GROMACS .gro file of C-alpha atoms in nm:
model
  510
    1MET     CA    1  -0.121   3.979   0.210
    2ALA     CA    2  -0.037   3.878   0.567
    3LEU     CA    3  -0.234   3.556   0.516
    4GLN     CA    4  -0.063   3.476   0.187
    5GLN     CA    5   0.282   3.525   0.345
    6ALA     CA    6   0.194   3.313   0.647
    7ALA     CA    7   0.064   3.032   0.423
    8GLU     CA    8   0.379   3.048   0.209
    9ARG     CA    9   0.592   3.031   0.524
   10VAL     CA   10   0.411   2.714   0.642
   11ALA     CA   11   0.421   2.558   0.293
   12ALA     CA   12   0.799   2.617   0.285
   13GLU     CA   13   0.835   2.401   0.598
   14PHE     CA   14   0.729   2.103   0.385
   15GLU     CA   15   0.994   2.152   0.117
   16TYR     CA   16   1.205   1.840   0.062
   17SER     CA   17   1.504   1.935  -0.153
   18ALA     CA   18   1.701   1.734  -0.410
   19SER     CA   19   1.983   1.686  -0.158
   20ASP     CA   20   1.726   1.566   0.100
   21VAL     CA   21   1.600   1.312  -0.154
   22ASN     CA   22   1.952   1.184  -0.221
   23ARG     CA   23   2.032   1.153   0.150
   24GLY     CA   24   1.704   0.967   0.194
   25VAL     CA   25   1.788   0.720  -0.085
   26THR     CA   26   2.131   0.642   0.065
   27GLU     CA   27   1.980   0.572   0.409
   28PHE     CA   28   1.694   0.368   0.258
   29ILE     CA   29   1.942   0.140   0.078
   30ARG     CA   30   2.142   0.101   0.402
   31GLU     CA   31   1.828  -0.002   0.593
   32MET     CA   32   1.724  -0.242   0.314
   33ASP     CA   33   2.060  -0.421   0.336
   34GLU     CA   34   2.046  -0.431   0.715
   35GLY     CA   35   1.697  -0.584   0.704
   36LEU     CA   36   1.807  -0.856   0.459
   37GLY     CA   37   2.086  -0.956   0.696
   38LYS     CA   38   1.911  -0.975   1.031
   39SER     CA   39   1.575  -0.991   1.202
   40GLY     CA   40   1.467  -0.701   1.420
   41ALA     CA   41   1.605  -0.429   1.187
   42THR     CA   42   1.419  -0.096   1.143
   43MET     CA   43   1.296  -0.212   0.802
   44SER     CA   44   1.170  -0.568   0.844
   45GLN     CA   45   1.248  -0.691   0.488
   46ILE     CA   46   1.028  -0.999   0.536
   47PRO     CA   47   1.100  -1.300   0.309
   48THR     CA   48   0.771  -1.407   0.148
   49TYR     CA   49   0.884  -1.745   0.002
   50VAL     CA   50   0.731  -1.635  -0.330
   51THR     CA   51   1.009  -1.698  -0.579
   52ALA     CA   52   0.873  -1.589  -0.918
   53VAL     CA   53   0.656  -1.319  -1.073
   54PRO     CA   54   0.410  -1.398  -1.354
   55ASN     CA   55   0.457  -1.277  -1.713
   56GLY     CA   56   0.094  -1.277  -1.828
   57THR     CA   57   0.091  -1.616  -2.003
   58GLU     CA   58  -0.031  -1.810  -1.697
   59LYS     CA   59  -0.369  -1.987  -1.721
   60GLY     CA   60  -0.603  -2.161  -1.483
   61LEU     CA   61  -0.881  -2.126  -1.229
   62TYR     CA   62  -0.773  -2.026  -0.880
   63MET     CA   63  -0.935  -1.906  -0.559
   64ALA     CA   64  -0.848  -1.624  -0.323
   65VAL     CA   65  -0.984  -1.516   0.012
   66ASP     CA   66  -0.910  -1.192   0.192
   67LEU     CA   67  -0.945  -1.132   0.564
   68GLY     CA   68  -0.837  -0.770   0.578
   69GLY     CA   69  -1.051  -0.617   0.847
   70THR     CA   70  -1.426  -0.609   0.898
   71ASN     CA   71  -1.509  -0.794   0.573
   72PHE     CA   72  -1.422  -1.136   0.434
   73ARG     CA   73  -1.398  -1.164   0.057
   74VAL     CA   74  -1.406  -1.487  -0.144
   75CYS     CA   75  -1.310  -1.485  -0.515
   76SER     CA   76  -1.244  -1.722  -0.799
   77ILE     CA   77  -1.015  -1.597  -1.074
   78GLN     CA   78  -0.994  -1.738  -1.425
   79LEU     CA   79  -0.655  -1.647  -1.573
   80HIS     CA   80  -0.683  -1.638  -1.953
   81GLY     CA   81  -0.310  -1.649  -2.033
   82ASN     CA   82  -0.303  -1.321  -2.226
   83SER     CA   83  -0.257  -1.080  -1.932
   84THR     CA   84  -0.635  -1.075  -1.876
   85PHE     CA   85  -0.855  -1.247  -1.618
   86SER     CA   86  -1.218  -1.278  -1.508
   87LEU     CA   87  -1.311  -1.247  -1.144
   88THR     CA   88  -1.616  -1.367  -0.953
   89GLN     CA   89  -1.649  -1.260  -0.591
   90SER     CA   90  -1.865  -1.234  -0.283
   91LYS     CA   91  -1.815  -1.031   0.031
   92VAL     CA   92  -1.955  -1.074   0.381
   93ALA     CA   93  -1.919  -0.870   0.700
   94ILE     CA   94  -1.750  -1.050   0.989
   95PRO     CA   95  -1.996  -1.064   1.280
   96LYS     CA   96  -1.862  -0.850   1.566
   97GLU     CA   97  -1.880  -1.137   1.814
   98LEU     CA   98  -1.651  -1.350   1.595
   99MET     CA   99  -1.383  -1.079   1.599
  100VAL     CA  100  -1.349  -1.145   1.971
  101ALA     CA  101  -1.453  -1.511   1.972
  102LYS     CA  102  -1.356  -1.745   2.257
  103THR     CA  103  -1.166  -1.973   2.016
  104SER     CA  104  -1.004  -1.927   1.678
  105ARG     CA  105  -1.205  -2.223   1.553
  106GLU     CA  106  -1.528  -2.020   1.568
  107LEU     CA  107  -1.385  -1.755   1.334
  108PHE     CA  108  -1.217  -1.998   1.093
  109ALA     CA  109  -1.524  -2.225   1.079
  110PHE     CA  110  -1.725  -1.918   0.975
  111LEU     CA  111  -1.468  -1.839   0.702
  112ALA     CA  112  -1.478  -2.197   0.570
  113LYS     CA  113  -1.860  -2.181   0.562
  114GLN     CA  114  -1.837  -1.870   0.339
  115ILE     CA  115  -1.603  -2.058   0.103
  116GLU     CA  116  -1.855  -2.344   0.092
  117ALA     CA  117  -2.144  -2.105   0.016
  118PHE     CA  118  -1.937  -1.942  -0.262
  119LEU     CA  119  -1.856  -2.279  -0.423
  120LYS     CA  120  -2.222  -2.387  -0.410
  121GLU     CA  121  -2.334  -2.064  -0.574
  122HIS     CA  122  -2.062  -2.010  -0.837
  123HIS     CA  123  -1.900  -2.351  -0.893
  124GLU     CA  124  -2.185  -2.588  -0.813
  125GLU     CA  125  -2.096  -2.853  -1.071
  126HIS     CA  126  -1.737  -2.867  -0.957
  127TYR     CA  127  -1.845  -2.884  -0.593
  128GLU     CA  128  -2.103  -3.161  -0.649
  129SER     CA  129  -1.874  -3.379  -0.865
  130HIS     CA  130  -1.603  -3.351  -0.599
  131LYS     CA  131  -1.852  -3.467  -0.336
  132GLU     CA  132  -1.949  -3.767  -0.549
  133LYS     CA  133  -1.586  -3.862  -0.609
  134ARG     CA  134  -1.511  -3.840  -0.238
  135LYS     CA  135  -1.798  -4.078  -0.166
  136GLY     CA  136  -1.688  -4.320  -0.436
  137GLY     CA  137  -1.320  -4.308  -0.344
  138GLY     CA  138  -1.222  -4.159  -0.684
  139ASP     CA  139  -0.914  -3.950  -0.761
  140ILE     CA  140  -0.994  -3.606  -0.626
  141GLU     CA  141  -0.651  -3.445  -0.656
  142GLN     CA  142  -0.710  -3.270  -0.990
  143ASP     CA  143  -1.040  -3.125  -0.866
  144ILE     CA  144  -0.880  -2.925  -0.592
  145PHE     CA  145  -0.873  -2.545  -0.613
  146SER     CA  146  -0.548  -2.383  -0.501
  147LEU     CA  147  -0.628  -2.085  -0.281
  148GLY     CA  148  -0.431  -1.771  -0.192
  149PHE     CA  149  -0.511  -1.648   0.159
  150THR     CA  150  -0.461  -1.273   0.211
  151PHE     CA  151  -0.435  -1.231   0.585
  152SER     CA  152  -0.366  -0.868   0.673
  153PHE     CA  153  -0.236  -0.914   1.026
  154PRO     CA  154   0.123  -0.949   1.151
  155VAL     CA  155   0.250  -1.303   1.089
  156GLN     CA  156   0.582  -1.480   1.112
  157GLN     CA  157   0.612  -1.670   0.785
  158PHE     CA  158   0.799  -2.002   0.759
  159GLY     CA  159   0.707  -2.110   0.409
  160ILE     CA  160   0.482  -2.011   0.121
  161ASN     CA  161   0.176  -2.149   0.305
  162LYS     CA  162   0.295  -2.149   0.665
  163GLY     CA  163   0.275  -1.853   0.900
  164THR     CA  164   0.199  -1.802   1.268
  165LEU     CA  165  -0.002  -1.510   1.399
  166ILE     CA  166   0.209  -1.261   1.595
  167ARG     CA  167  -0.078  -1.039   1.715
  168TRP     CA  168  -0.425  -0.926   1.619
  169THR     CA  169  -0.501  -0.568   1.506
  170LYS     CA  170  -0.807  -0.383   1.364
  171GLY     CA  171  -1.043  -0.477   1.648
  172PHE     CA  172  -0.982  -0.854   1.642
  173ASP     CA  173  -0.886  -1.025   1.968
  174ILE     CA  174  -0.889  -1.406   1.982
  175PRO     CA  175  -0.600  -1.496   2.214
  176ASP     CA  176  -0.584  -1.869   2.138
  177ALA     CA  177  -0.493  -1.800   1.772
  178ILE     CA  178  -0.167  -1.627   1.861
  179GLY     CA  179   0.133  -1.843   1.774
  180LYS     CA  180  -0.079  -2.073   1.556
  181ASP     CA  181  -0.040  -2.133   1.181
  182VAL     CA  182  -0.329  -1.942   1.024
  183CYS     CA  183  -0.314  -2.145   0.700
  184ALA     CA  184  -0.351  -2.468   0.899
  185LEU     CA  185  -0.642  -2.320   1.099
  186LEU     CA  186  -0.827  -2.240   0.775
  187GLN     CA  187  -0.734  -2.570   0.608
  188ASP     CA  188  -0.863  -2.770   0.908
  189GLU     CA  189  -1.205  -2.608   0.879
  190ILE     CA  190  -1.211  -2.648   0.498
  191ASP     CA  191  -1.131  -3.019   0.542
  192ARG     CA  192  -1.404  -3.058   0.805
  193LEU     CA  193  -1.653  -2.947   0.540
  194GLY     CA  194  -1.492  -3.170   0.274
  195LEU     CA  195  -1.435  -2.880   0.031
  196PRO     CA  196  -1.216  -2.916  -0.282
  197VAL     CA  197  -0.980  -2.640  -0.169
  198ARG     CA  198  -0.615  -2.633  -0.064
  199VAL     CA  199  -0.463  -2.328   0.105
  200ALA     CA  200  -0.159  -2.295  -0.123
  201ALA     CA  201  -0.020  -1.958  -0.017
  202LEU     CA  202  -0.028  -1.702   0.260
  203VAL     CA  203  -0.045  -1.361   0.093
  204ASN     CA  204   0.050  -1.008   0.191
  205ASP     CA  205  -0.160  -0.759  -0.008
  206THR     CA  206   0.146  -0.559  -0.118
  207VAL     CA  207   0.305  -0.873  -0.260
  208GLY     CA  208  -0.029  -0.938  -0.431
  209THR     CA  209  -0.009  -0.589  -0.587
  210LEU     CA  210   0.331  -0.677  -0.735
  211MET     CA  211   0.197  -1.007  -0.875
  212ALA     CA  212  -0.120  -0.850  -1.019
  213ARG     CA  213   0.083  -0.580  -1.194
  214SER     CA  214   0.335  -0.830  -1.330
  215TYR     CA  215   0.055  -1.040  -1.484
  216THR     CA  216  -0.133  -0.750  -1.642
  217SER     CA  217   0.156  -0.519  -1.737
  218PRO     CA  218   0.234  -0.476  -2.105
  219GLY     CA  219   0.528  -0.654  -2.265
  220LYS     CA  220   0.744  -0.931  -2.127
  221THR     CA  221   0.922  -0.728  -1.860
  222GLY     CA  222   0.853  -0.867  -1.513
  223THR     CA  223   0.754  -0.614  -1.249
  224LEU     CA  224   1.026  -0.514  -1.001
  225LEU     CA  225   0.821  -0.342  -0.734
  226GLY     CA  226   0.463  -0.335  -0.610
  227ALA     CA  227   0.387  -0.032  -0.393
  228ILE     CA  228   0.083   0.088  -0.204
  229PHE     CA  229   0.031   0.459  -0.144
  230GLY     CA  230  -0.314   0.470   0.013
  231THR     CA  231  -0.443   0.467   0.370
  232GLY     CA  232  -0.111   0.302   0.454
  233THR     CA  233   0.207   0.260   0.252
  234ASN     CA  234   0.428  -0.041   0.183
  235GLY     CA  235   0.632  -0.200  -0.094
  236ALA     CA  236   0.733  -0.549  -0.205
  237TYR     CA  237   1.006  -0.615  -0.460
  238VAL     CA  238   1.205  -0.892  -0.631
  239GLU     CA  239   1.541  -0.954  -0.461
  240LYS     CA  240   1.834  -1.187  -0.534
  241LEU     CA  241   1.803  -1.483  -0.297
  242SER     CA  242   2.176  -1.469  -0.226
  243LYS     CA  243   2.128  -1.125  -0.064
  244VAL     CA  244   1.865  -1.252   0.183
  245THR     CA  245   2.133  -1.376   0.420
  246LYS     CA  246   1.908  -1.397   0.727
  247LEU     CA  247   1.732  -1.695   0.564
  248ASP     CA  248   2.046  -1.904   0.615
  249ALA     CA  249   1.987  -1.909   0.988
  250SER     CA  250   1.617  -1.994   0.966
  251ALA     CA  251   1.456  -2.334   0.952
  252ALA     CA  252   1.223  -2.228   0.673
  253GLU     CA  253   1.145  -2.415   0.351
  254VAL     CA  254   1.300  -2.222   0.062
  255ASP     CA  255   1.256  -2.294  -0.308
  256ASP     CA  256   1.583  -2.176  -0.463
  257SER     CA  257   1.506  -2.271  -0.824
  258THR     CA  258   1.478  -1.911  -0.952
  259GLY     CA  259   1.752  -1.756  -0.740
  260GLU     CA  260   1.505  -1.481  -0.645
  261MET     CA  261   1.252  -1.408  -0.375
  262ILE     CA  262   0.993  -1.137  -0.326
  263ILE     CA  263   1.065  -0.932  -0.015
  264ASN     CA  264   0.794  -0.748   0.177
  265THR     CA  265   0.983  -0.439   0.294
  266GLU     CA  266   0.735  -0.305   0.554
  267TRP     CA  267   0.887   0.032   0.464
  268GLY     CA  268   0.639   0.229   0.677
  269SER     CA  269   0.899   0.204   0.954
  270PHE     CA  270   1.185   0.344   0.743
  271ASP     CA  271   1.406   0.581   0.944
  272ASN     CA  272   1.210   0.561   1.269
  273HIS     CA  273   1.518   0.727   1.424
  274LEU     CA  274   1.464   1.035   1.201
  275SER     CA  275   1.816   1.063   1.063
  276VAL     CA  276   1.695   1.176   0.717
  277LEU     CA  277   1.315   1.215   0.734
  278PRO     CA  278   1.178   1.570   0.755
  279GLN     CA  279   1.032   1.680   1.087
  280THR     CA  280   0.801   1.980   1.111
  281PRO     CA  281   0.627   2.084   1.435
  282TYR     CA  282   0.309   1.932   1.285
  283ASP     CA  283   0.475   1.593   1.225
  284LYS     CA  284   0.612   1.602   1.578
  285ALA     CA  285   0.275   1.676   1.738
  286LEU     CA  286   0.095   1.417   1.523
  287ASP     CA  287   0.343   1.149   1.628
  288ALA     CA  288   0.337   1.239   1.998
  289GLU     CA  289  -0.042   1.206   2.009
  290SER     CA  290  -0.064   0.893   1.790
  291VAL     CA  291  -0.129   0.541   1.923
  292ASN     CA  292   0.228   0.436   1.833
  293PRO     CA  293   0.471   0.724   1.900
  294GLY     CA  294   0.815   0.682   1.745
  295ILE     CA  295   0.700   0.404   1.511
  296GLN     CA  296   0.602   0.402   1.139
  297MET     CA  297   0.765   0.741   1.089
  298PHE     CA  298   0.785   0.713   0.708
  299GLU     CA  299   0.419   0.609   0.689
  300LYS     CA  300   0.321   0.907   0.906
  301ARG     CA  301   0.459   1.142   0.639
  302VAL     CA  302   0.343   0.956   0.328
  303SER     CA  303   0.017   0.769   0.378
  304GLY     CA  304  -0.334   0.899   0.334
  305MET     CA  305  -0.425   0.808   0.690
  306PHE     CA  306  -0.200   1.088   0.822
  307LEU     CA  307  -0.186   1.363   0.557
  308GLY     CA  308  -0.521   1.514   0.657
  309GLU     CA  309  -0.406   1.533   1.018
  310ILE     CA  310  -0.077   1.702   0.919
  311LEU     CA  311  -0.275   1.962   0.721
  312ARG     CA  312  -0.524   2.011   1.008
  313ARG     CA  313  -0.242   2.081   1.254
  314ALA     CA  314  -0.075   2.327   1.015
  315LEU     CA  315  -0.405   2.514   0.962
  316LEU     CA  316  -0.474   2.514   1.335
  317ALA     CA  317  -0.136   2.677   1.402
  318LEU     CA  318  -0.236   2.962   1.167
  319LEU     CA  319  -0.587   2.983   1.313
  320LYS     CA  320  -0.444   3.025   1.663
  321ASP     CA  321  -0.198   3.295   1.555
  322PRO     CA  322  -0.362   3.635   1.615
  323ALA     CA  323  -0.131   3.795   1.356
  324VAL     CA  324  -0.266   3.571   1.079
  325PRO     CA  325  -0.611   3.655   0.934
  326LEU     CA  326  -0.718   3.299   0.842
  327PHE     CA  327  -1.099   3.250   0.839
  328THR     CA  328  -1.155   3.602   0.975
  329ASP     CA  329  -1.352   3.891   0.835
  330GLU     CA  330  -1.041   4.079   0.732
  331ASN     CA  331  -1.084   3.927   0.387
  332SER     CA  332  -1.460   3.983   0.362
  333ASN     CA  333  -1.420   4.236   0.084
  334GLN     CA  334  -1.307   3.935  -0.123
  335ASN     CA  335  -1.605   3.741   0.001
  336ASP     CA  336  -1.872   3.703  -0.265
  337VAL     CA  337  -2.108   3.538  -0.014
  338HIS     CA  338  -2.144   3.874   0.168
  339SER     CA  339  -2.170   3.725   0.513
  340THR     CA  340  -1.945   3.692   0.815
  341THR     CA  341  -1.670   3.433   0.802
  342ASN     CA  342  -1.700   3.204   1.100
  343VAL     CA  343  -1.554   2.872   1.223
  344ALA     CA  344  -1.811   2.670   1.420
  345ALA     CA  345  -1.708   2.585   1.776
  346ASP     CA  346  -1.759   2.215   1.703
  347SER     CA  347  -1.571   2.224   1.371
  348PRO     CA  348  -1.382   1.902   1.292
  349LEU     CA  349  -1.076   2.126   1.245
  350TYR     CA  350  -1.053   2.133   1.624
  351LYS     CA  351  -1.062   1.753   1.661
  352GLN     CA  352  -0.777   1.504   1.618
  353TRP     CA  353  -0.821   1.321   1.283
  354GLY     CA  354  -1.101   1.568   1.204
  355LEU     CA  355  -0.974   1.653   0.855
  356ASP     CA  356  -1.011   1.377   0.598
  357SER     CA  357  -0.713   1.326   0.368
  358SER     CA  358  -0.944   1.334   0.065
  359PHE     CA  359  -0.971   1.708   0.131
  360LEU     CA  360  -0.607   1.748   0.019
  361SER     CA  361  -0.703   1.619  -0.326
  362ILE     CA  362  -1.006   1.850  -0.339
  363ALA     CA  363  -0.812   2.162  -0.239
  364THR     CA  364  -0.502   2.089  -0.447
  365GLY     CA  365  -0.699   2.007  -0.760
  366ASP     CA  366  -0.949   2.293  -0.730
  367THR     CA  367  -0.961   2.496  -1.052
  368SER     CA  368  -1.305   2.652  -0.991
  369ALA     CA  369  -1.347   3.030  -1.001
  370GLY     CA  370  -1.249   3.179  -0.665
  371LEU     CA  371  -1.175   2.824  -0.541
  372LYS     CA  372  -1.547   2.781  -0.488
  373VAL     CA  373  -1.530   2.401  -0.448
  374THR     CA  374  -1.280   2.428  -0.162
  375ARG     CA  375  -1.489   2.696   0.008
  376GLN     CA  376  -1.807   2.489  -0.024
  377THR     CA  377  -1.629   2.184   0.122
  378LEU     CA  378  -1.497   2.392   0.413
  379ASP     CA  379  -1.854   2.505   0.479
  380LYS     CA  380  -2.030   2.171   0.434
  381ASP     CA  381  -1.779   1.934   0.598
  382TYR     CA  382  -1.569   2.149   0.831
  383GLY     CA  383  -1.800   2.415   0.975
  384VAL     CA  384  -1.616   2.710   0.815
  385SER     CA  385  -1.890   2.937   0.685
  386ALA     CA  386  -1.827   3.202   0.420
  387ALA     CA  387  -1.453   3.141   0.378
  388SER     CA  388  -1.296   3.391   0.137
  389ALA     CA  389  -1.104   3.313  -0.180
  390GLU     CA  390  -0.788   3.419   0.006
  391ASP     CA  391  -0.863   3.170   0.284
  392ALA     CA  392  -0.913   2.895   0.028
  393GLU     CA  393  -0.588   2.987  -0.149
  394ALA     CA  394  -0.398   2.963   0.182
  395VAL     CA  395  -0.549   2.619   0.245
  396ARG     CA  396  -0.469   2.509  -0.111
  397LEU     CA  397  -0.109   2.621  -0.082
  398ILE     CA  398  -0.044   2.422   0.236
  399ALA     CA  399  -0.240   2.115   0.117
  400ALA     CA  400  -0.033   2.109  -0.202
  401ALA     CA  401   0.291   2.130  -0.002
  402VAL     CA  402   0.192   1.840   0.227
  403GLY     CA  403   0.096   1.623  -0.072
  404LYS     CA  404   0.405   1.711  -0.274
  405ARG     CA  405   0.632   1.619   0.016
  406ALA     CA  406   0.455   1.282   0.045
  407ALA     CA  407   0.516   1.217  -0.326
  408ARG     CA  408   0.884   1.312  -0.303
  409LEU     CA  409   0.928   1.081  -0.003
  410SER     CA  410   0.755   0.805  -0.202
  411ALA     CA  411   1.017   0.861  -0.473
  412VAL     CA  412   1.291   0.794  -0.216
  413ALA     CA  413   1.157   0.441  -0.163
  414ILE     CA  414   1.111   0.371  -0.536
  415ALA     CA  415   1.456   0.509  -0.626
  416ALA     CA  416   1.631   0.314  -0.350
  417ILE     CA  417   1.485  -0.017  -0.470
  418VAL     CA  418   1.564   0.055  -0.837
  419ILE     CA  419   1.926   0.136  -0.743
  420ALA     CA  420   1.976  -0.141  -0.484
  421THR     CA  421   1.857  -0.409  -0.727
  422ASP     CA  422   2.087  -0.269  -0.998
  423LYS     CA  423   1.804  -0.246  -1.251
  424LEU     CA  424   1.945   0.049  -1.443
  425SER     CA  425   2.233  -0.111  -1.628
  426LYS     CA  426   2.444   0.202  -1.655
  427PRO     CA  427   2.417   0.489  -1.409
  428THR     CA  428   2.346   0.822  -1.576
  429ASP     CA  429   2.510   1.148  -1.491
  430ILE     CA  430   2.248   1.401  -1.392
  431ALA     CA  431   2.448   1.684  -1.551
  432THR     CA  432   2.498   1.526  -1.893
  433ASP     CA  433   2.156   1.387  -1.974
  434ASN     CA  434   2.144   1.473  -2.342
  435ASP     CA  435   1.947   1.174  -2.468
  436ALA     CA  436   1.627   1.246  -2.279
  437ASN     CA  437   1.418   1.225  -2.596
  438LEU     CA  438   1.546   0.892  -2.724
  439GLU     CA  439   1.310   0.593  -2.729
  440VAL     CA  440   1.340   0.356  -2.433
  441ASN     CA  441   1.413  -0.003  -2.531
  442GLU     CA  442   1.146  -0.246  -2.400
  443ASP     CA  443   1.421  -0.457  -2.240
  444ASP     CA  444   1.544  -0.160  -2.036
  445ILE     CA  445   1.207  -0.081  -1.879
  446VAL     CA  446   1.184  -0.107  -1.500
  447ASP     CA  447   0.818  -0.179  -1.424
  448VAL     CA  448   0.661  -0.054  -1.100
  449GLY     CA  449   0.302  -0.134  -0.999
  450VAL     CA  450   0.126   0.108  -0.766
  451ASP     CA  451  -0.210   0.103  -0.591
  452GLY     CA  452  -0.389   0.327  -0.346
  453SER     CA  453  -0.597   0.641  -0.320
  454LEU     CA  454  -0.304   0.885  -0.322
  455VAL     CA  455  -0.171   0.761  -0.655
  456GLU     CA  456  -0.517   0.744  -0.806
  457PHE     CA  457  -0.676   1.064  -0.679
  458TYR     CA  458  -0.411   1.308  -0.557
  459PRO     CA  459  -0.336   1.555  -0.840
  460ARG     CA  460   0.011   1.522  -0.995
  461PHE     CA  461   0.130   1.261  -0.742
  462GLU     CA  462   0.312   1.058  -1.009
  463GLU     CA  463   0.447   1.375  -1.169
  464TYR     CA  464   0.603   1.479  -0.836
  465ILE     CA  465   0.748   1.129  -0.791
  466ARG     CA  466   0.908   1.149  -1.135
  467GLU     CA  467   1.046   1.496  -1.071
  468ALA     CA  468   1.221   1.363  -0.759
  469LEU     CA  469   1.348   1.050  -0.941
  470ARG     CA  470   1.521   1.274  -1.196
  471GLU     CA  471   1.701   1.448  -0.908
  472VAL     CA  472   1.847   1.122  -0.774
  473GLU     CA  473   2.213   1.113  -0.874
  474LYS     CA  474   2.218   0.746  -0.974
  475ILE     CA  475   1.897   0.774  -1.179
  476GLY     CA  476   1.884   1.112  -1.354
  477LYS     CA  477   1.661   1.197  -1.650
  478THR     CA  478   1.764   0.897  -1.857
  479GLY     CA  479   1.704   0.653  -1.574
  480GLU     CA  480   1.369   0.809  -1.479
  481ARG     CA  481   1.242   0.754  -1.834
  482LYS     CA  482   1.312   0.381  -1.798
  483VAL     CA  483   1.086   0.359  -1.493
  484ARG     CA  484   0.733   0.269  -1.600
  485ILE     CA  485   0.472   0.330  -1.330
  486GLY     CA  486   0.136   0.162  -1.377
  487ILE     CA  487  -0.173   0.113  -1.166
  488ALA     CA  488  -0.205  -0.238  -1.021
  489LYS     CA  489  -0.551  -0.335  -0.907
  490ASP     CA  490  -0.673  -0.597  -0.665
  491GLY     CA  491  -0.361  -0.741  -0.507
  492SER     CA  492  -0.568  -0.937  -0.257
  493GLY     CA  493  -0.779  -1.096  -0.534
  494VAL     CA  494  -0.596  -1.167  -0.860
  495GLY     CA  495  -0.259  -1.112  -0.688
  496ALA     CA  496  -0.338  -1.377  -0.427
  497ALA     CA  497  -0.454  -1.617  -0.700
  498LEU     CA  498  -0.124  -1.568  -0.884
  499ILE     CA  499   0.074  -1.646  -0.569
  500ALA     CA  500  -0.132  -1.964  -0.533
  501LEU     CA  501  -0.037  -2.043  -0.894
  502VAL     CA  502   0.335  -1.994  -0.823
  503ALA     CA  503   0.303  -2.208  -0.510
  504ASP     CA  504   0.116  -2.468  -0.711
  505GLY     CA  505   0.388  -2.481  -0.974
  506LYS     CA  506   0.639  -2.533  -0.699
  507GLY     CA  507   0.427  -2.814  -0.556
  508ARG     CA  508   0.401  -2.992  -0.890
  509GLY     CA  509   0.771  -2.964  -0.954
  510GLU     CA  510   0.868  -3.149  -0.640
   0.00000   0.00000   0.00000
């Protein structure tokens, strides 16, 4: 009983009430507006120069490459014009020495070589005929593939295919690339090899998620928001160009034909000053011992990278409390293994980042008799032998609370964007929602594309998001029903190709 009460007490620390959600939404909208008006705001609100989302009728053959970390992916995407596509791809590991090369040219020459190898293998005819035309001085313009370049490092963007590297992350360190236009670096090496490829767009993977969802989503409604809830979290949405006032002061090239622009929020840094975000002792300790204290505070409460560590710290607090019988023999009478409960001295529970976030999904979704699956996982992966059913229930309770809070915080971001963009034509009163069973008109649907392991694998994540959306005063039950949430796959592949298509259309129109 003492264990159950202690677990319930810890779980209660992760409660995020309806009034908390509403306060969060108000602050999120304030930070969105601030970020649209000036650089250096808490929420970056980065203009992407992508000015349209697809509707599923687009056709054509496009290329995409993705330098996201240790691998480089090359794809070609055939868009069929009916919301479907075919994708061909290859992937290669980046040699360690190139991640810290003397010059950026070494890395980008390697990338161009992979594009060449891909063309030779999958588009040989196209590649050879282009080579012949180049030799003979023929018209090569219509042969050229437009390419979307997903480059998952911090860049300052100046146009749809112009962006300078701010800094390297993820183990890369090539100093001479900093301050250079990464699209130009890749294009130079492509041109050196005489390949029929033009770098048409610099792509952020979250923006790609929005584009991929908008192309594949049912009906004619364009997607409003693409969101990632996985290892990290971020969102990109369609904004009125007139609201992006900080663009006025920049020297960037802006296509204003649609009156809209996709904004990359970089919402992981929302409320770094902790005016509305929840703060438990476990959040506080995690942040203090992280590589970037005081930064990415929203991400540290929402993304998969951190949820396992929050749970580990909460469990450790109980383990260290002599009054709480967690993983002790006090519960052995419940223990059908009939052996002593013991936590190994070298258990990952004692190490920073030792608890994988996937364990939250396992524990929360465990419906086995006596929570056997959770107990086996504790034994196999975390050095906790012969945990009792009571132990497993305590773990499940806290894991569920950590995950539910993450989902409710995710709802704050979604709700704020739906409200700030005025997508629900008439606000609904939370107290007088009588029409909750009426059909939603296709034209009233607000489409949201989501990607990431939390949304896909964490039990009831979307359900918890929806529950919180209904509690938002300017959304309510009627508004929540208009929000359609759908999985968007492969933002860095098909999404990047679609951004190249939009950039291409812009190029042809000039």
